[in-house]
CSV table of C-alpha atoms and ligand atoms in Angstrom, one decimal:
chain,number,residue,atom,x,y,z
A,1,UNK,CA,90.2,131.9,86.3
A,2,UNK,CA,92.3,133.5,83.6
A,3,UNK,CA,92.1,131.6,80.4
A,4,UNK,CA,94.7,128.8,79.8
A,5,UNK,CA,96.6,127.6,77.0
A,6,UNK,CA,94.9,124.4,76.1
A,7,UNK,CA,92.1,122.3,77.1
A,8,UNK,CA,91.8,118.5,75.7
A,9,UNK,CA,88.1,117.4,76.0
A,10,UNK,CA,86.4,114.0,75.6
A,11,UNK,CA,89.2,111.6,76.1
A,12,UNK,CA,89.9,108.9,78.5
A,13,UNK,CA,92.6,109.6,81.2
A,14,UNK,CA,94.7,106.5,81.9
A,15,UNK,CA,96.4,106.0,85.3
A,16,UNK,CA,97.6,102.9,86.9
A,17,UNK,CA,94.6,102.0,88.8
A,18,UNK,CA,91.9,103.7,86.8
A,19,UNK,CA,90.7,105.1,83.6
A,20,UNK,CA,88.2,108.2,83.7
A,21,UNK,CA,86.6,110.4,81.4
A,22,UNK,CA,88.1,113.9,81.9
A,23,UNK,CA,89.2,117.0,80.4
A,24,UNK,CA,92.8,118.0,80.8
A,25,UNK,CA,93.6,121.9,81.1
A,26,UNK,CA,97.2,123.0,80.2
A,27,UNK,CA,98.9,126.2,81.0
A,28,UNK,CA,102.5,126.6,79.6
A,29,UNK,CA,104.5,123.3,80.4
A,30,UNK,CA,102.1,122.0,83.1
A,31,UNK,CA,98.7,120.4,83.5
A,32,UNK,CA,96.8,122.9,85.8
A,33,UNK,CA,93.3,120.8,86.0
A,34,UNK,CA,92.1,117.4,85.2
A,35,UNK,CA,88.3,117.0,85.7
A,36,UNK,CA,84.7,117.3,84.5
A,37,UNK,CA,84.2,119.1,81.3
A,38,UNK,CA,82.0,121.8,83.0
A,39,UNK,CA,84.8,122.9,85.5
A,40,UNK,CA,87.5,123.5,83.1
A,41,UNK,CA,88.9,127.1,82.7
A,42,UNK,CA,88.4,128.9,79.4
A,43,UNK,CA,91.2,128.4,76.8
A,44,UNK,CA,92.9,129.8,74.0
A,45,UNK,CA,92.8,126.4,72.1
A,46,UNK,CA,90.5,123.6,72.5
A,47,UNK,CA,91.2,120.2,71.4
A,48,UNK,CA,88.7,117.1,71.2
A,49,UNK,CA,90.2,113.7,71.9
A,50,UNK,CA,87.0,111.7,71.7
A,51,UNK,CA,87.5,108.2,71.2
A,52,UNK,CA,91.3,108.5,72.4
A,53,UNK,CA,93.0,107.6,75.5
A,54,UNK,CA,95.2,110.0,77.2
A,55,UNK,CA,98.4,108.2,78.6
A,56,UNK,CA,101.4,109.6,80.4
A,57,UNK,CA,103.9,110.0,78.0
A,58,UNK,CA,106.2,106.8,78.0
A,59,UNK,CA,109.6,106.8,79.6
A,60,UNK,CA,112.1,104.6,78.3
A,61,UNK,CA,115.0,103.7,80.6
A,62,UNK,CA,117.3,102.3,78.0
A,63,UNK,CA,118.0,103.9,74.7
A,64,UNK,CA,121.2,104.1,72.6
A,65,UNK,CA,121.1,107.4,70.8
A,66,UNK,CA,125.0,106.7,69.7
A,67,UNK,CA,125.8,110.5,69.8
A,68,UNK,CA,128.7,111.3,70.0
A,69,UNK,CA,130.8,108.7,67.9
A,70,UNK,CA,128.3,106.6,65.9
A,71,UNK,CA,126.3,109.1,64.0
A,72,UNK,CA,125.9,106.8,61.0
A,73,UNK,CA,123.7,104.6,63.4
A,74,UNK,CA,121.6,107.3,65.2
A,75,UNK,CA,121.9,111.0,66.4
A,76,UNK,CA,119.9,112.6,69.1
A,77,UNK,CA,117.8,114.2,66.5
A,78,UNK,CA,116.8,110.8,64.7
A,79,UNK,CA,116.6,108.9,68.0
A,80,UNK,CA,114.5,111.4,69.8
A,81,UNK,CA,112.2,111.7,66.8
A,82,UNK,CA,111.7,108.0,66.9
A,83,UNK,CA,110.8,108.3,70.5
A,84,UNK,CA,108.4,111.0,70.2
A,85,UNK,CA,106.8,109.3,67.2
A,86,UNK,CA,106.3,106.2,69.4
A,87,UNK,CA,104.6,108.1,72.2
A,88,UNK,CA,107.8,108.1,74.3
A,89,UNK,CA,108.5,111.5,76.1
A,90,UNK,CA,111.6,110.8,78.2
A,91,UNK,CA,114.5,108.6,77.4
A,92,UNK,CA,117.6,107.5,79.4
A,93,UNK,CA,120.7,107.3,77.2
A,94,UNK,CA,123.4,104.8,77.6
A,95,UNK,CA,127.1,105.4,77.9
A,96,UNK,CA,128.6,103.2,75.5
A,97,UNK,CA,129.1,106.0,72.7
A,98,UNK,CA,132.5,107.3,71.7
A,99,UNK,CA,134.0,108.6,73.7
A,100,UNK,CA,132.2,106.8,76.6
A,101,UNK,CA,130.2,108.6,79.1
A,102,UNK,CA,132.9,108.2,81.8
A,103,UNK,CA,134.6,111.9,81.9
A,104,UNK,CA,133.3,115.3,82.4
A,105,UNK,CA,134.4,116.2,78.9
A,106,UNK,CA,132.6,113.2,77.3
A,107,UNK,CA,129.5,114.0,79.3
A,108,UNK,CA,129.6,117.6,78.1
A,109,UNK,CA,129.8,116.3,74.4
A,110,UNK,CA,126.9,114.3,75.0
A,111,UNK,CA,124.8,116.9,76.7
A,112,UNK,CA,125.6,119.2,73.8
A,113,UNK,CA,124.4,116.7,71.3
A,114,UNK,CA,121.3,116.2,73.5
A,115,UNK,CA,120.4,119.7,72.8
A,116,UNK,CA,118.7,118.7,69.6
A,117,UNK,CA,116.6,116.3,71.2
A,118,UNK,CA,112.7,116.2,70.8
A,119,UNK,CA,112.4,114.2,74.1
A,120,UNK,CA,113.3,114.9,77.6
A,121,UNK,CA,116.3,112.7,78.8
A,122,UNK,CA,118.4,111.4,81.4
A,123,UNK,CA,122.0,110.5,81.0
A,124,UNK,CA,123.5,107.3,82.6
A,125,UNK,CA,127.0,107.6,83.1
A,126,UNK,CA,129.5,105.0,82.9
A,127,UNK,CA,130.4,103.2,86.1
A,128,UNK,CA,133.6,101.0,85.7
A,129,UNK,CA,137.1,100.9,87.1
A,130,UNK,CA,138.2,104.2,85.2
A,131,UNK,CA,135.2,106.0,86.5
A,132,UNK,CA,134.8,104.9,90.3
A,133,UNK,CA,137.0,107.4,91.5
A,134,UNK,CA,135.0,110.4,90.2
A,135,UNK,CA,131.4,109.4,90.2
A,136,UNK,CA,130.3,112.7,92.2
A,137,UNK,CA,132.0,114.6,89.7
A,138,UNK,CA,129.7,112.9,86.8
A,139,UNK,CA,126.8,113.6,88.8
A,140,UNK,CA,127.7,117.3,89.2
A,141,UNK,CA,128.3,117.4,85.4
A,142,UNK,CA,124.6,116.5,84.8
A,143,UNK,CA,124.4,112.5,84.9
A,144,UNK,CA,121.3,111.0,86.3
A,145,UNK,CA,122.4,107.6,87.1
A,146,UNK,CA,125.0,105.0,86.2
A,147,UNK,CA,125.3,102.1,83.8
A,148,UNK,CA,127.7,99.1,84.5
A,149,UNK,CA,128.3,96.8,81.6
A,150,UNK,CA,128.9,93.7,83.6
A,151,UNK,CA,128.3,91.7,80.3
A,152,UNK,CA,130.2,92.6,77.3
A,153,UNK,CA,128.4,94.2,74.7
A,154,UNK,CA,128.7,96.7,71.6
A,155,UNK,CA,131.5,99.0,72.3
A,156,UNK,CA,133.6,96.4,74.0
A,157,UNK,CA,133.9,98.4,77.2
A,158,UNK,CA,135.7,96.1,79.8
A,159,UNK,CA,133.3,94.9,82.5
A,160,UNK,CA,133.9,96.5,86.0
A,161,UNK,CA,135.8,94.3,88.4
A,162,UNK,CA,134.0,93.1,91.4
A,163,UNK,CA,135.8,95.5,93.4
A,164,UNK,CA,135.2,98.6,91.5
A,165,UNK,CA,131.4,97.6,91.5
A,166,UNK,CA,131.5,97.3,95.1
A,167,UNK,CA,133.3,100.4,95.6
A,168,UNK,CA,130.9,102.2,93.3
A,169,UNK,CA,127.8,100.8,95.0
A,170,UNK,CA,129.3,102.1,98.4
A,171,UNK,CA,129.9,105.5,97.0
A,172,UNK,CA,126.3,105.7,95.4
A,173,UNK,CA,124.3,104.0,98.1
A,174,UNK,CA,124.4,107.0,100.4
A,175,UNK,CA,123.4,109.3,97.3
A,176,UNK,CA,120.5,107.2,96.5
A,177,UNK,CA,121.7,107.2,93.0
A,178,UNK,CA,120.4,103.9,90.9
A,179,UNK,CA,122.8,102.0,88.6
A,180,UNK,CA,121.6,100.1,85.6
A,181,UNK,CA,123.4,96.9,85.3
A,182,UNK,CA,123.9,94.9,82.0
A,183,UNK,CA,123.8,91.6,83.8
A,184,UNK,CA,125.5,88.8,82.1
A,185,UNK,CA,128.9,87.0,83.1
A,186,UNK,CA,131.6,88.2,80.6
A,187,UNK,CA,134.1,85.4,81.1
A,188,UNK,CA,131.6,82.6,80.6
A,189,UNK,CA,130.2,84.4,77.4
A,190,UNK,CA,133.9,85.0,75.9
A,191,UNK,CA,134.9,81.7,76.5
A,192,UNK,CA,131.8,80.1,75.1
A,193,UNK,CA,131.8,82.5,71.8
A,194,UNK,CA,135.5,81.5,71.3
A,195,UNK,CA,134.6,77.8,71.5
A,196,UNK,CA,131.7,78.0,68.9
A,197,UNK,CA,133.8,80.3,66.5
A,198,UNK,CA,136.8,77.5,66.7
A,199,UNK,CA,134.3,75.2,65.8
A,200,UNK,CA,133.3,77.0,62.8
A,201,UNK,CA,129.7,77.8,63.9
A,202,UNK,CA,128.5,81.2,62.3
A,203,UNK,CA,124.7,80.6,62.4
A,204,UNK,CA,122.4,82.6,64.6
A,205,UNK,CA,121.7,80.0,67.3
A,206,UNK,CA,125.4,79.8,68.1
A,207,UNK,CA,124.9,83.5,69.5
A,208,UNK,CA,122.4,82.1,72.0
A,209,UNK,CA,124.7,79.1,72.7
A,210,UNK,CA,127.4,81.4,73.8
A,211,UNK,CA,125.5,83.3,76.2
A,212,UNK,CA,123.2,80.6,77.9
A,213,UNK,CA,120.8,82.0,80.9
A,214,UNK,CA,123.4,81.0,83.4
A,215,UNK,CA,125.3,84.1,82.4
A,216,UNK,CA,122.4,86.2,83.5
A,217,UNK,CA,121.6,84.1,86.7
A,218,UNK,CA,125.1,84.4,87.8
A,219,UNK,CA,125.6,88.2,87.2
A,220,UNK,CA,122.0,89.0,88.6
A,221,UNK,CA,123.0,86.9,91.7
A,222,UNK,CA,126.2,88.8,92.0
A,223,UNK,CA,125.0,92.4,91.7
A,224,UNK,CA,122.1,91.6,94.1
A,225,UNK,CA,124.7,90.5,96.7
A,226,UNK,CA,126.5,93.6,96.3
A,227,UNK,CA,123.3,95.7,96.2
A,228,UNK,CA,122.1,94.1,99.4
A,229,UNK,CA,125.2,94.5,101.4
A,230,UNK,CA,125.7,98.1,100.4
A,231,UNK,CA,121.9,99.3,100.1
A,232,UNK,CA,122.5,100.6,96.8
A,233,UNK,CA,119.8,101.1,94.2
A,234,UNK,CA,120.3,99.0,91.2
A,235,UNK,CA,118.3,98.2,88.0
A,236,UNK,CA,118.5,95.1,86.0
A,237,UNK,CA,118.6,96.0,82.2
A,238,UNK,CA,116.8,93.9,79.5
A,239,UNK,CA,115.8,91.0,81.8
A,240,UNK,CA,115.6,88.0,79.3
A,241,UNK,CA,115.6,84.7,81.1
A,242,UNK,CA,112.8,83.0,83.2
A,243,UNK,CA,115.5,81.1,85.3
A,244,UNK,CA,116.7,84.2,87.0
A,245,UNK,CA,113.4,85.8,88.2
A,246,UNK,CA,113.5,83.8,91.5
A,247,UNK,CA,116.6,86.1,92.5
A,248,UNK,CA,114.8,89.1,92.0
A,249,UNK,CA,111.5,87.8,93.7
A,250,UNK,CA,113.6,86.9,96.7
A,251,UNK,CA,115.8,90.1,96.6
A,252,UNK,CA,112.6,92.1,96.6
A,253,UNK,CA,111.2,90.4,99.5
A,254,UNK,CA,114.3,91.1,101.6
A,255,UNK,CA,113.9,94.7,100.7
A,256,UNK,CA,117.0,95.2,98.2
A,257,UNK,CA,116.6,98.3,96.2
A,258,UNK,CA,116.3,96.6,92.7
A,259,UNK,CA,114.1,97.6,89.8
A,260,UNK,CA,114.0,95.4,86.4
A,261,UNK,CA,113.1,96.1,83.1
A,262,UNK,CA,112.3,93.8,80.1
A,263,UNK,CA,111.7,94.6,76.4
A,264,UNK,CA,109.1,93.7,73.8
A,265,UNK,CA,111.4,91.5,72.0
A,266,UNK,CA,111.9,89.1,75.1
A,267,UNK,CA,108.2,88.9,75.7
A,268,UNK,CA,107.1,88.5,72.2
A,269,UNK,CA,109.9,86.9,70.2
A,270,UNK,CA,111.9,83.7,70.6
A,271,UNK,CA,114.3,81.3,69.0
A,272,UNK,CA,111.9,80.5,66.2
A,273,UNK,CA,112.1,84.2,65.2
A,274,UNK,CA,115.9,84.0,65.3
A,275,UNK,CA,116.0,81.2,63.0
A,276,UNK,CA,113.9,83.1,60.4
A,277,UNK,CA,115.7,86.5,60.9
A,278,UNK,CA,119.2,85.4,61.9
A,279,UNK,CA,121.7,88.7,62.6
A,280,UNK,CA,118.9,91.1,62.5
A,281,UNK,CA,117.6,89.7,66.0
A,282,UNK,CA,121.2,89.1,67.4
A,283,UNK,CA,121.4,91.3,70.6
A,284,UNK,CA,122.8,90.8,74.2
A,285,UNK,CA,121.2,89.3,76.1
A,286,UNK,CA,120.0,87.0,73.4
A,287,UNK,CA,116.4,86.2,72.6
A,288,UNK,CA,115.9,82.7,74.2
A,289,UNK,CA,113.6,79.9,73.7
A,290,UNK,CA,109.8,80.1,73.7
A,291,UNK,CA,109.6,78.8,77.4
A,292,UNK,CA,110.9,82.3,78.7
A,293,UNK,CA,108.1,84.4,77.1
A,294,UNK,CA,105.2,83.6,79.2
A,295,UNK,CA,107.2,83.6,82.6
A,296,UNK,CA,108.3,87.2,81.8
A,297,UNK,CA,104.6,88.3,81.2
A,298,UNK,CA,103.8,86.8,84.6
A,299,UNK,CA,106.7,88.5,86.3
A,300,UNK,CA,105.3,91.8,84.8
A,301,UNK,CA,102.0,91.1,86.2
A,302,UNK,CA,103.4,90.3,89.6
A,303,UNK,CA,105.4,93.2,89.8
A,304,UNK,CA,108.8,91.2,89.8
A,305,UNK,CA,109.8,93.1,86.8
A,306,UNK,CA,108.7,96.6,87.1
A,307,UNK,CA,108.7,98.1,83.7
A,308,UNK,CA,109.1,98.0,80.0
A,309,UNK,CA,112.2,99.6,78.3
A,310,UNK,CA,113.3,99.0,74.8
A,311,UNK,CA,117.3,98.9,74.5
A,312,UNK,CA,116.9,100.9,71.4
A,313,UNK,CA,120.3,99.7,69.9
A,314,UNK,CA,120.5,100.9,66.2
A,315,UNK,CA,122.9,99.8,63.6
A,316,UNK,CA,122.6,99.9,59.9
A,317,UNK,CA,121.3,97.2,57.7
A,318,UNK,CA,124.7,96.4,56.5
A,319,UNK,CA,126.0,96.0,59.9
A,320,UNK,CA,123.1,93.7,60.7
A,321,UNK,CA,123.0,91.3,57.8
A,322,UNK,CA,126.6,90.0,57.4
A,323,UNK,CA,127.0,86.4,56.8
A,324,UNK,CA,128.5,85.3,60.1
A,325,UNK,CA,126.6,85.7,63.2
A,326,UNK,CA,129.7,87.0,65.0
A,327,UNK,CA,130.0,89.9,62.5
A,328,UNK,CA,126.5,91.2,62.8
A,329,UNK,CA,126.3,94.1,65.6
A,330,UNK,CA,124.3,93.5,68.5
A,331,UNK,CA,120.9,95.2,69.1
A,332,UNK,CA,118.1,96.7,66.8
A,333,UNK,CA,115.9,99.9,67.1
A,334,UNK,CA,112.9,99.8,69.4
A,335,UNK,CA,111.8,103.0,70.9
A,336,UNK,CA,109.3,103.8,68.3
A,337,UNK,CA,107.5,100.4,68.0
A,338,UNK,CA,107.2,99.6,71.8
A,339,UNK,CA,104.1,101.6,72.3
A,340,UNK,CA,102.1,99.6,69.3
A,341,UNK,CA,103.6,96.4,70.1
A,342,UNK,CA,102.4,96.7,73.7
A,343,UNK,CA,98.9,98.1,73.1
A,344,UNK,CA,98.2,95.2,70.6
A,345,UNK,CA,98.9,92.8,73.5
A,346,UNK,CA,96.5,95.0,75.6
A,347,UNK,CA,93.8,94.8,72.7
A,348,UNK,CA,94.5,91.0,72.8
A,349,UNK,CA,93.5,91.1,76.8
A,350,UNK,CA,97.0,90.1,77.8
A,351,UNK,CA,97.2,93.1,80.3
A,352,UNK,CA,95.0,96.4,80.6
A,353,UNK,CA,95.9,99.9,79.6
A,354,UNK,CA,96.4,100.3,83.5
A,355,UNK,CA,98.9,97.7,83.6
A,356,UNK,CA,100.6,99.1,80.4
A,357,UNK,CA,100.8,102.7,82.0
A,358,UNK,CA,102.2,101.4,85.4
A,359,UNK,CA,105.1,99.7,83.2
A,360,UNK,CA,105.7,102.4,80.6
A,361,UNK,CA,105.3,105.5,82.8
A,362,UNK,CA,104.6,105.2,86.5
A,363,UNK,CA,107.3,102.7,87.5
A,364,UNK,CA,110.0,104.1,85.3
A,365,UNK,CA,109.5,107.7,86.7
A,366,UNK,CA,109.5,106.2,90.2
A,367,UNK,CA,112.8,104.5,89.7
A,368,UNK,CA,114.6,107.7,88.3
A,369,UNK,CA,113.2,109.8,90.9
A,370,UNK,CA,111.0,111.9,88.6
A,371,UNK,CA,107.4,110.7,89.5
A,372,UNK,CA,104.9,113.3,90.1
A,373,UNK,CA,106.3,115.7,87.4
A,374,UNK,CA,106.6,112.8,84.9
A,375,UNK,CA,104.7,109.5,84.6
A,376,UNK,CA,101.3,110.9,85.6
A,377,UNK,CA,98.4,113.0,84.2
A,378,UNK,CA,97.6,115.3,87.1
A,379,UNK,CA,97.7,118.6,88.4
A,380,UNK,CA,101.1,120.0,88.6
A,381,UNK,CA,102.6,117.4,86.4
A,382,UNK,CA,104.5,118.2,83.1
A,383,UNK,CA,102.0,118.1,80.3
A,384,UNK,CA,103.6,115.0,78.8
A,385,UNK,CA,100.8,113.1,77.0
A,386,UNK,CA,100.6,110.3,74.5
A,387,UNK,CA,97.1,110.5,72.7
A,388,UNK,CA,96.3,106.7,71.9
A,389,UNK,CA,93.9,105.2,69.3
A,390,UNK,CA,93.1,101.8,70.3
A,391,UNK,CA,91.3,100.9,67.1
A,392,UNK,CA,93.9,101.9,64.8
A,393,UNK,CA,95.7,99.1,63.3
A,394,UNK,CA,98.4,98.7,60.8
A,395,UNK,CA,101.6,97.2,59.7
A,396,UNK,CA,105.1,98.0,61.3
A,397,UNK,CA,107.4,99.0,58.5
A,398,UNK,CA,111.2,99.4,58.9
A,399,UNK,CA,111.4,101.8,56.0
A,400,UNK,CA,109.0,104.5,57.8
A,401,UNK,CA,111.0,104.4,61.1
A,402,UNK,CA,112.3,107.8,62.2
A,403,UNK,CA,115.6,105.8,63.3
A,404,UNK,CA,118.4,106.1,61.0
A,405,UNK,CA,118.6,102.2,61.7
A,406,UNK,CA,115.9,101.0,59.0
A,407,UNK,CA,116.1,97.5,60.0
A,408,UNK,CA,113.8,95.8,62.5
A,409,UNK,CA,112.9,92.4,63.4
A,410,UNK,CA,109.2,93.8,63.7
A,411,UNK,CA,109.0,94.6,59.9
A,412,UNK,CA,105.8,93.3,58.7
A,413,UNK,CA,104.1,92.8,62.1
A,414,UNK,CA,100.3,93.7,62.4
A,415,UNK,CA,99.6,95.9,65.2
A,416,UNK,CA,96.7,97.5,66.7
A,417,UNK,CA,96.8,100.5,69.0
A,418,UNK,CA,98.9,103.6,68.1
A,419,UNK,CA,100.0,106.7,69.5
A,420,UNK,CA,98.6,109.4,67.2
A,421,UNK,CA,99.9,112.6,68.9
A,422,UNK,CA,102.5,113.3,71.5
A,423,UNK,CA,102.4,116.1,73.6
A,424,UNK,CA,106.0,117.1,75.7
A,425,UNK,CA,105.6,119.8,78.4
A,426,UNK,CA,102.5,121.4,76.8
A,427,UNK,CA,104.0,121.3,73.1
A,428,UNK,CA,103.1,118.9,70.5
A,429,UNK,CA,106.2,117.0,69.4
A,430,UNK,CA,104.4,114.6,67.1
A,431,UNK,CA,100.8,115.4,65.7
A,432,UNK,CA,98.5,112.9,63.5
A,433,UNK,CA,101.4,110.6,63.3
A,434,UNK,CA,104.0,113.3,61.9
A,435,UNK,CA,107.0,114.6,63.8
A,436,UNK,CA,106.7,118.2,64.4
A,437,UNK,CA,110.1,119.2,63.2
A,438,UNK,CA,110.1,122.7,64.5
A,439,UNK,CA,110.2,121.3,68.0
A,440,UNK,CA,113.6,119.9,67.6
A,441,UNK,CA,115.7,120.9,70.6
A,442,UNK,CA,112.5,121.1,72.9
A,443,UNK,CA,113.9,118.2,75.1
A,444,UNK,CA,115.6,118.9,78.1
A,445,UNK,CA,117.4,117.0,80.8
A,446,UNK,CA,115.2,115.8,83.9
A,447,UNK,CA,118.2,116.0,86.1
A,448,UNK,CA,116.7,119.0,88.0
A,449,UNK,CA,113.6,117.1,88.6
A,450,UNK,CA,115.2,114.3,90.2
A,451,UNK,CA,114.4,113.5,94.0
A,452,UNK,CA,115.2,110.1,94.9
A,453,UNK,CA,113.7,108.7,98.2
A,454,UNK,CA,115.8,108.5,101.3
A,455,UNK,CA,118.7,106.3,100.8
A,456,UNK,CA,119.2,103.4,103.3
A,457,UNK,CA,123.0,102.5,102.9
A,458,UNK,CA,124.3,99.6,104.6
A,459,UNK,CA,127.9,98.4,105.5
A,460,UNK,CA,129.4,101.5,103.7
A,461,UNK,CA,131.2,102.7,106.9
A,462,UNK,CA,134.0,100.4,106.2
A,463,UNK,CA,134.5,102.0,102.9
A,464,UNK,CA,134.3,105.6,104.1
A,465,UNK,CA,136.8,105.1,107.0
A,466,UNK,CA,139.1,103.1,104.7
A,467,UNK,CA,139.7,106.1,102.8
A,468,UNK,CA,140.3,108.4,105.4
A,469,UNK,CA,143.2,108.7,107.9
A,470,UNK,CA,143.3,106.1,110.9
A,471,UNK,CA,140.6,107.2,113.1
A,472,UNK,CA,141.6,108.6,116.5
A,473,UNK,CA,142.5,106.2,119.4
A,474,UNK,CA,143.3,103.4,116.9
A,475,UNK,CA,146.8,102.5,116.6
A,476,UNK,CA,148.3,102.4,113.1
A,477,UNK,CA,148.8,99.1,111.2
A,478,UNK,CA,151.7,96.8,111.7
A,479,UNK,CA,151.4,94.8,114.8
A,480,UNK,CA,154.2,96.0,117.0
A,481,UNK,CA,156.3,93.0,117.9
A,482,UNK,CA,156.4,93.2,121.6
A,483,UNK,CA,152.4,92.9,121.6
A,484,UNK,CA,152.7,89.5,120.1
A,485,UNK,CA,152.5,86.8,122.6
A,486,UNK,CA,155.7,84.7,122.2
B,5,DOR,O1,122.4,93.9,72.0
B,5,DOR,C1,122.7,95.1,72.5
B,5,DOR,N1,123.2,96.3,71.9
B,5,DOR,N2,122.8,94.9,73.8
B,5,DOR,C2,123.4,95.8,74.6
B,5,DOR,O2,123.4,95.6,75.9
B,5,DOR,C3,124.1,97.0,74.1
B,5,DOR,C4,123.5,97.5,72.6
B,5,DOR,C5,124.3,98.3,71.7
B,5,DOR,O3,124.7,99.3,72.2
B,5,DOR,O4,124.2,98.1,70.6
B,6,ZN,ZN1,121.4,98.5,75.8
């Protein structure tokens, strides 16, 4: 066998079901062998990974890299630098940029900015009333998936009407394309917020009071109804409430094609922290009372929640620390801190490393149709590897984040378990904790890797016949008066 580019020896390879001591051989962008040290081919470069775990690079289904439009908050360069320094090799970017990712032109602008990415990426295009007429066009332009802001949030994009959402699902179901949904009821939260504001409330907890869990319960119920009716694939973003889990559990049992993410902030923070940190912790959906934390963990263990994402939502310190809670922008950075935070919980025996790999890599790869090439350390897959040191401990510091948004509720938190090197398609993008700046632009779209399982559309024929001309043999509408019994 000819000599390959790189062989990594001495590490523990982590998969969703087992951890094995194995060497990994890499040629170009791909893994060409995983196995015993003795059977590895000769290599131009050898690397020791003794004492380290080799995890498939994490896949974050939910980041806001803000580019184009809000470069003072984040750019593709800074956001993706944060990703790879956090062991994340693939990100899916959200469409609430400026312009929103709802036209071919806006999509082209985003793809141009993404040429500076350190991480591989997918693009969620916007699904709302303004885009539902040209979803295929957005897919042809490079979108991997869609996002519907059913709940209002940063960017103030109007929520899709139920009619547009149904129509979007009717169109996407036969294609098997998945739609991310921000599931909150916009009408309830707008009304509640106004009541709070009129009453003079400007404190942090007023934000939670404006967005009670029923907003999430109602919106998830509605979205699942439309998804089940059409057979469309949906993905619930940033699941925050214990009370809406039963809807997902039941829908999954019935075969609804729903995947769900939650984020470290919903697992590890609650209103106690909100009282301490105020606007820094303002985000949508809000962080809730402590009673929600453990049920979200249980749902992850059970598979009701499929994965960890971050909702990486950077804003400047000034935008996060204004006096009134209503004036503080919603969201905070997270793509860089997710892995150390979750590994710390693994060290605390709350989950295993294999569970973590299922949530951070395997399940997101499956949801977005890139599993096999991404999400796994195996022959034929991309060489996307997070080298993890489970013994290394430290303190998260907002000033050291790669993100432009140097303000984080995790500031000062002690963690144990860090990614120390990140490999993307055979190339180091982070090494010894340092960004490899020459790798800027190495990231590319995962669009060409996407293969979704066979779609199972239901009840979509009525939609397709509604938009074609009257089928043969059917009389045009308007009941002729002579047919009406008198
Ligand atoms: O808090 C949030 N901020 N939630 C979202 O859904 C959007 C995000 C943002 O874009 O800032
Ligand atoms: Zn978001």
